[in-house]
CSV table of C-alpha atoms and ligand atoms in Angstrom, one decimal:
chain,number,residue,atom,x,y,z
Y,274,MET,CA,-22.2,-21.7,-34.7
Y,275,THR,CA,-20.1,-21.5,-31.5
Y,276,ALA,CA,-17.3,-19.7,-33.3
Y,277,GLU,CA,-19.8,-16.7,-33.5
Y,278,ARG,CA,-19.9,-16.3,-29.9
Y,279,PRO,CA,-17.8,-13.3,-28.6
Y,280,ARG,CA,-14.7,-14.7,-26.7
Y,281,ILE,CA,-14.8,-13.5,-22.9
Y,282,ARG,CA,-11.1,-13.3,-21.5
Y,283,ILE,CA,-10.8,-14.8,-18.1
Y,284,PHE,CA,-8.5,-12.8,-15.7
Y,285,ASP,CA,-7.7,-15.0,-12.7
Y,286,THR,CA,-6.7,-12.7,-9.6
Y,287,THR,CA,-7.0,-15.5,-7.0
Y,288,LEU,CA,-2.9,-15.3,-6.5
Y,289,ARG,CA,-3.4,-11.1,-6.0
Y,290,ASP,CA,-7.1,-9.9,-5.0
Y,291,GLY,CA,-7.8,-13.3,-3.6
Y,292,GLU,CA,-4.6,-13.5,-1.6
Y,293,GLN,CA,-5.9,-10.2,0.1
Y,294,SER,CA,-8.7,-12.1,1.9
Y,295,PRO,CA,-8.0,-12.5,5.8
Y,296,GLY,CA,-6.4,-16.0,5.9
Y,297,CYS,CA,-6.0,-16.7,2.4
Y,298,SER,CA,-2.1,-15.5,1.9
Y,299,MET,CA,0.3,-18.1,0.4
Y,300,ASN,CA,3.9,-18.6,0.2
Y,301,GLN,CA,5.9,-19.2,-2.9
Y,302,GLN,CA,5.8,-22.7,-3.4
Y,303,GLU,CA,1.9,-22.7,-2.8
Y,304,LYS,CA,1.4,-19.9,-5.4
Y,305,LEU,CA,3.4,-21.9,-7.9
Y,306,ARG,CA,1.6,-25.0,-7.3
Y,307,LEU,CA,-1.8,-23.2,-7.6
Y,308,ALA,CA,-0.5,-21.2,-10.5
Y,309,HIS,CA,-0.1,-24.4,-12.4
Y,310,GLN,CA,-3.8,-25.5,-11.7
Y,311,ILE,CA,-5.0,-22.1,-12.6
Y,312,ASP,CA,-3.0,-22.6,-15.8
Y,313,ARG,CA,-4.9,-26.1,-16.4
Y,314,LEU,CA,-8.0,-24.3,-15.6
Y,315,GLY,CA,-7.4,-22.5,-19.1
Y,316,VAL,CA,-7.4,-18.8,-18.1
Y,317,ASP,CA,-6.4,-16.1,-20.4
Y,318,VAL,CA,-4.6,-14.1,-17.7
Y,319,ILE,CA,-3.2,-15.0,-14.3
Y,320,GLU,CA,-2.8,-12.1,-12.0
Y,321,ALA,CA,0.2,-13.4,-10.3
Y,322,GLY,CA,0.8,-10.7,-7.5
Y,323,PHE,CA,2.0,-7.2,-6.7
Y,324,PRO,CA,5.6,-7.1,-7.0
Y,325,ILE,CA,6.3,-4.0,-4.8
Y,326,ALA,CA,4.2,-5.3,-2.2
Y,327,SER,CA,6.9,-7.7,-0.8
Y,328,ASP,CA,10.0,-9.4,-1.5
Y,329,GLY,CA,7.9,-12.5,-1.3
Y,330,ASP,CA,5.4,-11.3,-3.6
Y,331,PHE,CA,8.0,-10.3,-6.0
Y,332,GLU,CA,9.7,-13.6,-6.1
Y,333,SER,CA,6.4,-15.3,-6.4
Y,334,VAL,CA,5.3,-13.4,-9.6
Y,335,LYS,CA,8.9,-13.9,-11.0
Y,336,ALA,CA,8.7,-17.3,-10.4
Y,337,ILE,CA,5.4,-17.9,-12.1
Y,338,ALA,CA,6.5,-16.1,-14.9
Y,339,ALA,CA,9.3,-18.1,-15.4
Y,340,VAL,CA,7.5,-21.5,-15.7
Y,341,VAL,CA,3.8,-20.8,-16.4
Y,342,ARG,CA,4.3,-20.1,-20.1
Y,343,ARG,CA,0.6,-20.3,-21.7
Y,344,PRO,CA,-1.4,-17.6,-20.1
Y,345,ILE,CA,-0.5,-13.9,-19.9
Y,346,ILE,CA,1.2,-12.9,-16.5
Y,347,ALA,CA,-0.2,-9.9,-15.0
Y,348,GLY,CA,1.7,-8.0,-12.1
Y,349,LEU,CA,0.0,-5.4,-10.2
Y,350,ALA,CA,1.5,-1.6,-9.8
Y,351,ARG,CA,0.2,1.7,-8.3
Y,352,ALA,CA,0.7,4.4,-10.8
Y,353,CYS,CA,4.3,5.2,-9.8
Y,354,ARG,CA,7.9,4.7,-11.0
Y,355,PRO,CA,8.9,2.3,-8.2
Y,356,ASP,CA,5.9,0.0,-8.4
Y,357,ILE,CA,5.8,-0.1,-12.4
Y,358,GLU,CA,9.9,-0.9,-12.4
Y,359,ARG,CA,9.4,-3.4,-9.8
Y,360,ALA,CA,6.5,-4.9,-11.6
Y,361,TRP,CA,8.5,-4.9,-14.7
Y,362,GLU,CA,11.7,-6.6,-13.0
Y,363,ALA,CA,9.6,-9.3,-11.9
Y,364,LEU,CA,7.6,-9.6,-15.2
Y,365,GLN,CA,10.3,-9.5,-17.7
Y,366,TYR,CA,11.2,-13.0,-18.5
Y,367,ALA,CA,7.4,-14.0,-18.7
Y,368,ALA,CA,6.3,-15.4,-22.1
Y,369,ARG,CA,3.5,-13.0,-22.5
Y,370,PRO,CA,3.8,-10.3,-19.5
Y,371,ARG,CA,1.3,-7.6,-18.3
Y,372,ILE,CA,1.7,-4.7,-16.2
Y,373,HIS,CA,-1.5,-3.8,-14.4
Y,374,VAL,CA,-1.8,-0.1,-13.2
Y,375,PHE,CA,-4.1,1.2,-11.0
Y,376,LEU,CA,-5.3,4.7,-9.5
Y,377,ALA,CA,-8.1,5.8,-7.6
Y,378,THR,CA,-10.6,8.1,-9.6
Y,379,SER,CA,-13.3,8.9,-7.2
Y,380,ASP,CA,-13.7,12.1,-5.3
Y,381,ILE,CA,-13.8,10.1,-2.2
Y,382,HIS,CA,-10.3,8.3,-2.9
Y,383,LEU,CA,-8.8,11.6,-4.4
Y,384,GLN,CA,-9.8,13.8,-1.5
Y,385,TYR,CA,-9.2,11.4,1.6
Y,386,LYS,CA,-6.9,8.7,0.5
Y,387,LEU,CA,-4.7,10.5,-2.1
Y,388,ARG,CA,-5.1,14.0,-1.2
Y,389,MET,CA,-4.9,15.2,-5.0
Y,390,THR,CA,-6.8,17.1,-7.5
Y,391,ARG,CA,-8.8,15.5,-10.4
Y,392,ASP,CA,-6.2,17.2,-12.6
Y,393,GLN,CA,-3.2,15.7,-10.3
Y,394,CYS,CA,-5.0,12.4,-11.0
Y,395,LEU,CA,-5.4,12.4,-14.5
Y,396,ALA,CA,-1.8,13.5,-15.2
Y,397,GLN,CA,-0.5,10.8,-12.9
Y,398,ALA,CA,-2.6,8.4,-14.7
Y,399,ARG,CA,-1.4,9.4,-17.9
Y,400,GLU,CA,2.4,9.2,-17.0
Y,401,ALA,CA,2.2,5.9,-15.4
Y,402,VAL,CA,0.8,4.1,-18.4
Y,403,ARG,CA,3.3,5.8,-20.6
Y,404,LEU,CA,5.9,4.7,-18.3
Y,405,ALA,CA,4.6,1.0,-18.2
Y,406,LYS,CA,3.8,1.1,-22.0
Y,407,SER,CA,7.8,1.9,-22.4
Y,408,LEU,CA,8.4,-1.2,-20.7
Y,409,CYS,CA,5.7,-3.9,-21.8
Y,410,ASP,CA,3.4,-3.7,-24.6
Y,411,ASP,CA,0.6,-5.1,-22.8
Y,412,VAL,CA,-0.5,-2.4,-20.3
Y,413,GLU,CA,-4.0,-2.8,-18.1
Y,414,PHE,CA,-5.3,0.4,-16.6
Y,415,SER,CA,-7.9,0.4,-13.4
Y,416,PRO,CA,-9.8,3.7,-12.2
Y,417,GLU,CA,-9.8,2.2,-8.7
Y,418,ASP,CA,-13.5,3.0,-7.3
Y,419,ALA,CA,-14.6,3.5,-10.9
Y,420,THR,CA,-18.5,2.8,-10.0
Y,421,ARG,CA,-18.3,6.1,-7.4
Y,422,THR,CA,-16.5,8.0,-9.7
Y,423,ASP,CA,-17.9,11.1,-11.6
Y,424,PRO,CA,-18.4,9.3,-15.0
Y,425,ASP,CA,-17.2,12.6,-16.9
Y,426,PHE,CA,-14.0,12.7,-15.0
Y,427,LEU,CA,-13.9,8.9,-15.5
Y,428,CYS,CA,-14.3,9.1,-19.1
Y,429,ARG,CA,-11.5,11.9,-19.3
Y,430,VAL,CA,-9.1,9.7,-17.5
Y,431,LEU,CA,-9.7,6.7,-19.9
Y,432,ASP,CA,-9.2,9.0,-22.7
Y,433,ALA,CA,-6.0,9.8,-21.2
Y,434,VAL,CA,-4.7,6.4,-20.5
Y,435,ILE,CA,-5.7,4.9,-24.2
Y,436,GLU,CA,-3.8,7.8,-25.4
Y,437,ALA,CA,-0.9,6.9,-23.4
Y,438,GLY,CA,-1.1,3.1,-24.6
Y,439,ALA,CA,-3.3,1.2,-22.3
Y,440,THR,CA,-4.6,-2.0,-23.9
Y,441,THR,CA,-7.0,-3.1,-21.5
Y,442,LEU,CA,-9.4,-0.9,-19.6
Y,443,ASN,CA,-10.5,-2.6,-16.3
Y,444,ILE,CA,-13.6,-0.9,-14.6
Y,445,PRO,CA,-13.4,-2.0,-11.1
Y,446,ASP,CA,-16.5,-1.9,-8.6
Y,447,THR,CA,-13.9,-1.6,-5.7
Y,448,VAL,CA,-16.5,-1.8,-2.9
Y,449,GLY,CA,-19.1,-3.8,-4.6
Y,450,TYR,CA,-21.6,-1.0,-4.4
Y,451,ALA,CA,-22.9,-1.3,-7.9
Y,452,ILE,CA,-26.1,-3.2,-9.1
Y,453,PRO,CA,-26.4,-4.8,-12.3
Y,454,SER,CA,-28.4,-2.4,-14.4
Y,455,GLU,CA,-26.3,0.2,-13.2
Y,456,PHE,CA,-23.0,-1.4,-14.0
Y,457,GLY,CA,-24.0,-2.5,-17.4
Y,458,ALA,CA,-25.0,1.3,-18.1
Y,459,LEU,CA,-21.6,2.3,-17.0
Y,460,ILE,CA,-19.7,-0.2,-19.5
Y,461,GLY,CA,-22.3,1.4,-22.3
Y,462,THR,CA,-21.5,5.0,-21.0
Y,463,ILE,CA,-17.7,4.0,-21.7
Y,464,ARG,CA,-18.1,2.5,-24.9
Y,465,ASP,CA,-20.0,5.6,-26.1
Y,466,ARG,CA,-18.1,8.3,-24.8
Y,467,VAL,CA,-14.3,7.2,-24.6
Y,468,GLN,CA,-12.1,7.9,-27.2
Y,469,GLY,CA,-10.6,4.9,-29.0
Y,470,ILE,CA,-12.3,2.6,-26.8
Y,471,GLU,CA,-13.0,0.5,-30.0
Y,472,ASN,CA,-9.2,-0.5,-29.8
Y,473,VAL,CA,-9.0,-1.9,-26.4
Y,474,THR,CA,-10.5,-4.2,-24.3
Y,475,ILE,CA,-13.2,-3.4,-21.6
Y,476,SER,CA,-12.8,-5.6,-18.6
Y,477,ALA,CA,-14.8,-5.9,-15.5
Y,478,HIS,CA,-13.6,-6.4,-11.7
Y,479,CYS,CA,-16.6,-6.6,-9.2
Y,480,HIS,CA,-16.4,-7.0,-5.6
Y,481,ASN,CA,-19.4,-9.0,-3.9
Y,482,ASP,CA,-20.2,-6.4,-0.9
Y,483,LEU,CA,-23.8,-6.8,-1.8
Y,484,GLY,CA,-23.5,-10.5,-3.0
Y,485,MET,CA,-23.9,-9.2,-7.0
Y,486,ALA,CA,-20.3,-9.7,-8.2
Y,487,VAL,CA,-21.5,-12.4,-10.5
Y,488,ALA,CA,-24.2,-10.3,-11.8
Y,489,ASN,CA,-22.5,-7.3,-12.2
Y,490,ALA,CA,-19.8,-9.1,-14.1
Y,491,LEU,CA,-22.4,-10.7,-16.4
Y,492,ALA,CA,-24.2,-7.4,-17.0
Y,493,ALA,CA,-20.6,-5.7,-18.0
Y,494,VAL,CA,-20.2,-8.5,-20.6
Y,495,ALA,CA,-23.7,-8.0,-22.0
Y,496,ALA,CA,-23.0,-4.2,-22.2
Y,497,GLY,CA,-19.6,-5.2,-24.2
Y,498,ALA,CA,-16.9,-6.0,-21.6
Y,499,ARG,CA,-14.9,-8.5,-23.0
Y,500,GLN,CA,-12.6,-9.6,-19.9
Y,501,VAL,CA,-13.9,-10.6,-16.7
Y,502,GLU,CA,-11.7,-10.7,-13.4
Y,503,CYS,CA,-12.5,-13.2,-11.0
Y,504,THR,CA,-11.1,-15.7,-8.6
Y,505,ILE,CA,-11.6,-19.4,-7.5
Y,506,ASN,CA,-14.2,-19.8,-4.8
Y,507,GLY,CA,-14.8,-16.0,-5.2
Y,508,ILE,CA,-12.2,-15.3,-2.5
Y,509,GLY,CA,-10.9,-11.6,-2.4
Y,510,GLU,CA,-10.6,-8.5,-0.2
Y,511,ARG,CA,-13.9,-8.5,2.3
Y,512,ALA,CA,-16.8,-10.2,0.6
Y,513,GLY,CA,-14.6,-11.1,-2.2
Y,514,ASN,CA,-14.5,-10.9,-6.0
Y,515,ALA,CA,-16.9,-12.3,-8.5
Y,516,SER,CA,-16.3,-16.2,-8.4
Y,517,LEU,CA,-14.7,-17.6,-11.6
Y,518,GLU,CA,-16.6,-21.0,-11.8
Y,519,GLU,CA,-19.8,-19.2,-11.3
Y,520,ILE,CA,-19.3,-16.6,-14.2
Y,521,ALA,CA,-17.8,-19.8,-16.7
Y,522,MET,CA,-20.7,-22.1,-15.7
Y,523,ALA,CA,-23.2,-19.3,-16.3
Y,524,MET,CA,-22.1,-19.0,-19.6
Y,525,ARG,CA,-22.1,-22.9,-20.3
Y,526,VAL,CA,-25.4,-23.4,-18.9
Y,527,ARG,CA,-27.1,-20.7,-20.1
Y,528,PRO,CA,-25.8,-20.1,-23.6
Y,529,ASP,CA,-29.3,-18.6,-24.5
Y,530,GLN,CA,-28.8,-15.9,-22.0
Y,531,TYR,CA,-25.0,-15.5,-22.0
Y,532,PRO,CA,-23.9,-16.4,-25.8
Y,533,TYR,CA,-20.3,-16.4,-25.1
Y,534,GLU,CA,-17.3,-18.4,-25.1
Y,535,THR,CA,-14.6,-18.9,-22.6
Y,536,SER,CA,-11.5,-21.1,-22.4
Y,537,VAL,CA,-12.2,-22.4,-19.0
Y,538,VAL,CA,-11.6,-26.0,-18.9
Y,539,SER,CA,-14.6,-26.6,-16.5
Y,540,GLU,CA,-13.7,-30.2,-15.6
Y,541,GLN,CA,-10.7,-29.0,-13.6
Y,542,ILE,CA,-12.8,-26.3,-11.3
Y,543,PHE,CA,-13.6,-28.8,-8.3
Y,544,VAL,CA,-9.7,-29.7,-8.0
Y,545,ALA,CA,-8.6,-25.8,-8.4
Y,546,SER,CA,-11.4,-25.2,-5.8
Y,547,GLN,CA,-10.3,-28.0,-3.3
Y,548,MET,CA,-6.5,-27.3,-4.0
Y,549,LEU,CA,-7.1,-23.6,-3.1
Y,550,SER,CA,-9.0,-24.5,-0.1
Y,551,GLU,CA,-6.5,-26.9,1.4
Y,552,ILE,CA,-3.5,-24.4,0.8
Y,553,THR,CA,-5.1,-21.7,2.5
Y,554,GLY,CA,-7.0,-23.8,5.1
Y,555,VAL,CA,-10.2,-21.7,4.3
Y,556,PRO,CA,-13.2,-24.0,3.7
Y,557,VAL,CA,-15.5,-23.6,1.0
Y,558,GLN,CA,-18.8,-22.9,2.3
Y,559,PRO,CA,-20.8,-25.7,2.0
Y,560,ASN,CA,-23.8,-24.0,-0.2
Y,561,LYS,CA,-21.3,-22.5,-2.5
Y,562,ALA,CA,-22.6,-22.6,-5.9
Y,563,ILE,CA,-20.7,-25.2,-8.1
Y,564,THR,CA,-17.8,-25.9,-5.5
Y,565,GLY,CA,-19.4,-26.3,-2.4
Y,566,ARG,CA,-19.8,-29.5,-0.9
Y,567,ASN,CA,-23.8,-29.6,-1.0
Y,568,ALA,CA,-23.8,-28.3,-4.7
Y,569,PHE,CA,-24.8,-31.6,-6.0
Y,570,ALA,CA,-26.1,-32.8,-2.7
Y,571,HIS,CA,-29.9,-34.0,-2.4
Y,572,GLU,CA,-31.3,-34.4,1.2
Y,573,ALA,CA,-34.8,-34.1,0.7
Y,574,GLY,CA,-36.6,-37.4,-0.1
Y,575,ILE,CA,-38.6,-35.9,-2.8
Y,576,HIS,CA,-35.4,-34.8,-4.3
Y,577,GLN,CA,-33.6,-37.9,-4.0
Y,578,ASP,CA,-36.2,-39.9,-5.7
Y,579,GLY,CA,-36.4,-37.3,-8.7
Y,580,VAL,CA,-32.8,-37.2,-9.2
Y,581,LEU,CA,-32.8,-41.1,-8.9
Y,582,LYS,CA,-35.5,-41.1,-11.8
Y,583,ASN,CA,-34.0,-38.4,-13.8
Y,584,PRO,CA,-31.0,-36.2,-12.6
Y,585,LEU,CA,-32.3,-33.5,-14.8
Y,586,THR,CA,-35.3,-32.9,-12.2
Y,587,TYR,CA,-33.1,-31.2,-9.6
Y,588,GLU,CA,-29.7,-30.8,-11.4
Y,589,ILE,CA,-29.0,-28.0,-14.0
Y,590,MET,CA,-25.2,-29.1,-15.1
Y,591,THR,CA,-23.5,-32.6,-14.5
Y,592,PRO,CA,-21.0,-32.8,-11.4
Y,593,ARG,CA,-18.9,-34.5,-13.6
Y,594,SER,CA,-18.7,-31.4,-16.0
Y,595,VAL,CA,-17.0,-29.3,-13.0
Y,596,GLY,CA,-15.1,-32.3,-11.9
Y,597,VAL,CA,-16.8,-32.9,-8.8
Y,598,PRO,CA,-16.7,-36.7,-7.9
Y,599,ASP,CA,-19.8,-38.9,-8.4
Y,600,SER,CA,-21.8,-38.2,-5.1
Y,601,ARG,CA,-23.1,-41.4,-5.0
Y,602,LEU,CA,-19.8,-43.0,-4.5
Y,603,VAL,CA,-19.7,-43.0,-0.9
Y,604,LEU,CA,-16.5,-43.9,0.8
Y,605,GLY,CA,-16.8,-46.0,4.0
Y,606,LYS,CA,-14.8,-49.0,5.7
Y,607,HIS,CA,-15.9,-51.3,2.9
Y,608,SER,CA,-14.4,-49.2,0.3
Y,609,GLY,CA,-11.3,-50.5,-1.5
Y,610,ARG,CA,-7.8,-48.9,-2.3
Y,611,HIS,CA,-9.0,-48.2,-6.0
Y,612,ALA,CA,-11.9,-46.2,-5.1
Y,613,LEU,CA,-9.7,-44.2,-2.5
Y,614,GLY,CA,-6.9,-43.6,-4.9
Y,615,ILE,CA,-9.6,-42.3,-7.4
Y,616,ARG,CA,-11.2,-40.0,-4.6
Y,617,CYS,CA,-7.8,-38.9,-3.6
Y,618,GLU,CA,-7.2,-38.0,-7.4
Y,619,GLN,CA,-10.6,-36.0,-7.5
Y,620,LEU,CA,-9.0,-34.0,-4.7
Y,621,GLY,CA,-5.8,-33.2,-6.3
Y,622,TYR,CA,-3.3,-36.3,-4.8
Y,623,GLN,CA,-1.7,-38.7,-6.9
Y,624,PHE,CA,0.2,-41.0,-4.6
Y,625,ASP,CA,2.6,-43.7,-5.3
Y,626,ARG,CA,1.7,-47.2,-4.3
Y,627,ARG,CA,3.4,-46.9,-0.8
Y,628,THR,CA,1.9,-43.7,0.1
Y,629,LEU,CA,-1.5,-44.6,-1.2
Y,630,ASP,CA,-1.1,-48.0,1.1
Y,631,GLU,CA,-0.4,-45.5,4.2
Y,632,VAL,CA,-3.4,-43.5,3.4
Y,633,TYR,CA,-5.5,-46.4,2.8
Y,634,ARG,CA,-4.4,-48.0,6.2
Y,635,ARG,CA,-5.4,-44.7,8.0
Y,636,PHE,CA,-8.6,-44.4,6.2
Y,637,VAL,CA,-9.6,-47.6,7.2
Y,638,ARG,CA,-8.8,-47.0,11.0
Y,639,LEU,CA,-11.1,-43.8,10.5
Y,640,ALA,CA,-13.9,-45.5,8.4
Y,641,ASP,CA,-14.1,-47.6,11.2
Y,642,LYS,CA,-14.9,-45.0,13.8
Y,643,ILE,CA,-16.9,-42.8,11.6
Y,644,LYS,CA,-19.4,-44.2,9.3
Y,645,HIS,CA,-18.8,-42.1,6.2
Y,646,VAL,CA,-15.6,-40.5,5.4
Y,647,GLU,CA,-16.0,-37.2,3.7
Y,648,ASP,CA,-13.9,-35.4,1.7
Y,649,HIS,CA,-12.9,-32.9,4.2
Y,650,HIS,CA,-11.8,-35.9,6.5
Y,651,LEU,CA,-9.9,-37.5,3.9
Y,652,LEU,CA,-8.0,-34.2,3.2
Y,653,GLU,CA,-7.1,-34.1,6.6
Y,654,LEU,CA,-6.0,-37.4,6.5
Y,655,ILE,CA,-3.8,-36.9,3.5
Y,656,ARG,CA,-2.4,-33.8,5.0
Y,657,ASP,CA,-1.5,-35.4,8.1
Y,658,THR,CA,0.1,-38.5,6.5
Y,659,HIS,CA,1.8,-36.4,3.9
Y,660,LYS,CA,3.3,-33.7,6.1
Y,661,PRO,CA,5.9,-31.9,3.8
Y,662,THR,CA,9.4,-31.8,5.1
Y,663,THR,CA,9.3,-27.8,5.3
Y,664,SER,CA,6.4,-25.7,6.1
Y,665,ALA,CA,6.1,-25.2,2.4
Y,666,THR,CA,3.6,-26.9,0.3
Y,667,PRO,CA,5.9,-29.2,-2.2
Y,668,LEU,CA,6.0,-27.9,-5.9
Y,669,ILE,CA,4.4,-30.3,-8.1
Y,670,GLU,CA,5.5,-29.3,-11.5
Y,671,PRO,CA,8.8,-30.4,-13.4
Y,672,ILE,CA,11.0,-27.4,-13.0
Y,673,PRO,CA,12.5,-25.9,-16.1
Y,674,SER,CA,15.9,-26.8,-17.3
Y,675,THR,CA,17.9,-23.7,-16.2
Y,676,MET,CA,16.2,-24.0,-12.4
Y,677,ALA,CA,16.5,-27.9,-12.7
Y,678,ALA,CA,20.1,-28.0,-11.6
Y,679,ALA,CA,19.4,-25.8,-8.5
Y,680,ALA,CA,16.6,-28.0,-7.5
Y,681,SER,CA,18.2,-31.3,-7.6
Y,682,VAL,CA,21.0,-30.0,-5.4
Y,683,SER,CA,18.6,-28.9,-2.8
Y,684,THR,CA,16.6,-32.4,-3.2
Y,685,GLU,CA,19.7,-34.2,-2.9
Y,686,SER,CA,20.8,-32.5,0.1
Y,687,ALA,CA,17.3,-32.5,1.6
Y,688,SER,CA,17.3,-36.2,1.2
Y,689,ILE,CA,20.1,-36.7,3.5
Y,690,SER,CA,18.0,-35.9,6.4
Y,691,GLU,CA,14.6,-37.3,5.2
Y,692,PRO,CA,13.7,-39.2,2.2
Y,693,ALA,CA,11.9,-37.5,-0.4
Y,694,LYS,CA,8.0,-37.7,-0.2
Y,695,PRO,CA,6.1,-38.0,-3.3
Y,696,PHE,CA,4.5,-35.0,-4.4
Y,697,PRO,CA,0.7,-34.6,-4.9
Y,698,VAL,CA,0.0,-34.0,-8.4
Y,699,ALA,CA,-3.3,-32.9,-10.3
Y,700,PRO,CA,-5.1,-35.9,-11.7
Y,701,THR,CA,-5.1,-36.5,-15.2
Y,702,THR,CA,-8.0,-38.6,-15.6
Y,703,ASN,CA,-11.6,-38.2,-14.5
Y,704,PRO,CA,-13.7,-40.4,-12.0
Y,705,PHE,CA,-14.1,-43.2,-14.9
Y,706,GLY,CA,-10.4,-43.3,-16.1
Y,707,ALA,CA,-10.9,-41.1,-19.2
Y,708,PRO,CA,-8.0,-38.4,-19.7
Y,709,LEU,CA,-9.3,-35.0,-18.1
Y,710,PRO,CA,-9.2,-32.3,-20.8
Y,711,VAL,CA,-6.3,-29.5,-20.3
Y,712,ALA,CA,-6.0,-26.0,-21.3
Y,713,SER,CA,-4.8,-25.3,-24.8
Y,714,GLU,CA,-3.6,-22.2,-26.8
Y,715,GLY,CA,-6.8,-22.1,-28.8
Y,716,HIS,CA,-10.4,-21.4,-28.0
Y,717,HIS,CA,-12.0,-24.1,-25.7
Y,718,GLU,CA,-14.5,-25.4,-28.1
Y,719,GLN,CA,-18.0,-26.1,-26.8
Y,720,THR,CA,-18.0,-29.6,-28.1
Y,721,GLN,CA,-18.6,-31.3,-24.9
Y,722,GLN,CA,-21.8,-28.9,-24.4
Y,723,GLU,CA,-24.0,-32.2,-24.2
Y,724,ASP,CA,-21.9,-33.1,-20.9
Y,725,TYR,CA,-22.6,-30.0,-19.2
Y,726,LEU,CA,-26.3,-30.9,-18.8
Y,727,TRP,CA,-27.8,-34.1,-17.9
Y,728,GLY,CA,-29.1,-35.9,-21.0
Y,729,VAL,CA,-29.0,-32.7,-23.1
Z,804,LIG,O1,-10.8,-3.6,-6.4
Z,804,LIG,C1,-10.2,-3.0,-7.0
Z,804,LIG,O2,-10.2,-1.9,-7.5
Z,804,LIG,C2,-8.8,-3.5,-7.2
Z,804,LIG,C3,-8.0,-3.0,-8.1
Z,804,LIG,C4,-6.6,-2.9,-8.0
Z,804,LIG,C5,-8.1,-3.6,-9.8
Z,804,LIG,O3,-8.5,-4.8,-7.1
Z,805,LIG,ZN1,-10.3,-5.8,-6.3
């Protein structure tokens, strides 16, 4: 039954559009650490950065392309030779590279930002995609500000870039202006009118300025889009992008309305969300759907009573299905090392015995002062106990053999001044000690459907 559901590709742009959020910039090691977790989440495409933007961005994209081998790795480029060549330079050794070319098409952007005519825009889009295609088979094109572009002109540009070799057409609602019915209709128009559209993937890239990014992305899917661009915690330029976890869980929890498959390993969502927040220092809004600390908390007596009798009364998915620690496991001064260790793992840290002892000692002192130790207290305590030797967040994954030699040299020299500290790693088991699912090459079968809903 599930095999008949159309498969929606999840394109994660946390490391590119997400990083454009104020306060969310990341260094190379932080990006690598997060890229590995996004890989574990099972996404299809990771947009690793904008290589021409800076040397740091270039090196990050290159490093991610070298070590994250399962998903497609995309790099962004404006529609010009230097950008496209630089993107390819960073991506060329990826197992599955993609060049993502964008050019604004709305009259507002053409007139005021790019100062070019529609004809010039059309020619530049075509040339840029041709160049990208000469380097890389997989080329995505985005007509920036598509939702404020004249639909006739938009279709002409899309005709041209398909002819030039684009394999994915991404339709951005760059300024978060669209509403769902309108955005769905635009996807319908593109499907009806663009030549060769049946041979390419239509993608949606929605911003959240009116709070409608997820609704717009889902409307696009209903209208035939088969890729959605999104970010963890919905971070991104201005009000952010469509949130990955909300899209994935809308499809999981409401297959009656959204009968689609994604390969997202939902149990990895919470760790990814916490890791992003910890790396950037930007907290998750408490009432954020799926990943906010209140998303599974019940305050009102009537609700608490209902949930205790049957969680189905007030919860539409299990906390466990998105990797959220059991909210009933409260950490206080009577909690033991074991409970603390499990909670640390749920927050993305696995410590050796000695480090856990140290974290535990400090935890008990804190618990003596405050009644309940919340996750954010614990994260602060871990960060403090576990200060990295440099400002960079430690790399958590084994490094491939080519890089390993160089890495071991630098580790050795570093160990002269300070002993190596254990690196935090993503947990491999759930709160009950059972192995957590990991991303695989194939589809994420919805065999665990019964686990997404309480008792259903
Ligand atoms: O919002 C936007 O238009 C973008 C493009 C680069 C895809 O981020
Ligand atoms: Zn964007």
